[in-house]
């Protein structure tokens, strides 16, 4: 989750403070003196609301007009609605004094609010299949839970530099988390009157170091999170539907002081359930859909700042607490490979002349100790590290505190201090238990949800090293193409060996992706990278090398392509098949692919020892088979995510591959180039003498050795 700041901590911990502490005032805030709530925009990414809405419709929570399905939402009634209805109805017809949900009265009688809603029960969310059937909703809920715990729990008093906040902390009980989906029709009438999520009246007494439960110390609703799934371009005046927040400060409460929050898509509102009274105003012309998550717990007094508050079963939050990356040790000491050529105007001596273009680097990481060294390499070799933003999806064993710290926190890694790069502002992350991981496609999709409008996107794997000037070089090469906004640079990089990296003698020549063979078990096309000879120049003006195949572990493109061809959220359990699926989707959308004319980065091709074997369970196997079939349908020119600019048949012909009969045309391994441009003319592209810099030593007959033999360019996910 992006956008939670120290000010958010202050507003929730000190809701009755007036005015706000100087450090937490914000000229852009609706009210410098408001407390008890905060607004977080672009919380999960611009594509997330529509994709989550699609997921809810697929699972039949919400009506799917295009699917012809009816959702599970029912006319909403609170306990107060029911009690009042029963009381009034008893005067009218004593025989029907008791009213149950679903009766004639509940569908339009006394006290109805006009909205439709449904609770997603704790039992349903605890089902082992829930993260697979509802991956985005699961991500939303658990990210909220863990963010609140890490930012407001007892451990936060030791982790964050908010000294004035140390007197209070929140103790959450996530086993009680409550989740509701609600839809208000755009009829100008349906709304929710002023109320408090704790009951009829919110607390109005300042906190004096004791729990604020009015009865006992049992956990009660403590924080309310409202996430909006409204249509794009929601208009505050024409569409209405605002959430009216009333001030918790007594003197303001008497005058009905309030602030109206417009329900923009991807906006998350968080407020104190025990203090903030609020009201839902009618939506005027379109449906207003939102998901509400209630966290239960207590407000406590801080006494031991060494206590940790990490819920083991949940998503995590990046430990972005310092202004720069730092650690107690440094085992990451390498000599840099040769720098990439860039125009003099963007060189080190003239950084100020470069346009302020930003790059978002998306990194899915599966229990990988190379993740933080990869980030260090990115930052240290960039011309403009302050313009590099990194988003990581950590897939780790959340039952192991040691593994969580080692893999997800820079403090637990072997990375030393980096200057000119702020982890607090330039780093975002999601942490997912590896048992819930479903392959690279969904992990890369989650990475893309961390994008916050940066100009360019670099997608890589979590075990890589970079040549100096990589950022300026990639932007320069993309701008050489005919249409940079519809172009993608990609290749399989040469290899490196940790801990010292590629070194000054590293391979710098270009590689290009070519077809190789079909897999015997899954029938998916395998591809490899071929090394080009020194001095090859494809074109004077645009020296990038045209190609048709796509590397998931290294690609660079303008962020506008996210709207055209984002990662598919339905391809679970898919490894071989990910790249050919993206290749044909990009081709049919009219996106041109090129290989850069020089090596930009290096990939660790050695298999990760912590990577678990593919789950052979029936559920996982069905997922994988379903994903493979979806890719086969795409290759036949049908199915999900294809464009209409170019056809699948054209793709087959240009690539030289018959996917139906699983045959390769002679010469397709040259990607339209002559044999003479490659280091080795043979199709496997391995010449041990000439490619010694790019290859590794063969030893044994295991899978690692096979991958090394056919070319370490194969992109193992």
XYZ file of C-alpha atoms in Angstrom, residues 35 37 194-195 204 244-249 253 256-259 275-279:
21
model
C -8.150 14.231 13.351
C -9.142 9.935 9.797
C -25.056 9.814 10.523
C -23.794 7.026 12.747
C -15.842 11.836 22.918
C -19.292 12.964 5.275
C -16.840 12.828 8.182
C -17.797 14.677 11.383
C -15.108 16.147 13.600
C -14.384 14.155 16.779
C -13.377 17.332 18.611
C -18.993 18.282 17.141
C -21.640 19.757 13.122
C -18.214 20.535 11.621
C -17.549 18.031 8.850
C -15.564 17.259 5.707
C -14.538 8.283 17.447
C -15.621 9.348 13.963
C -19.281 9.729 13.185
C -19.981 9.667 9.476
C -22.720 9.697 6.888
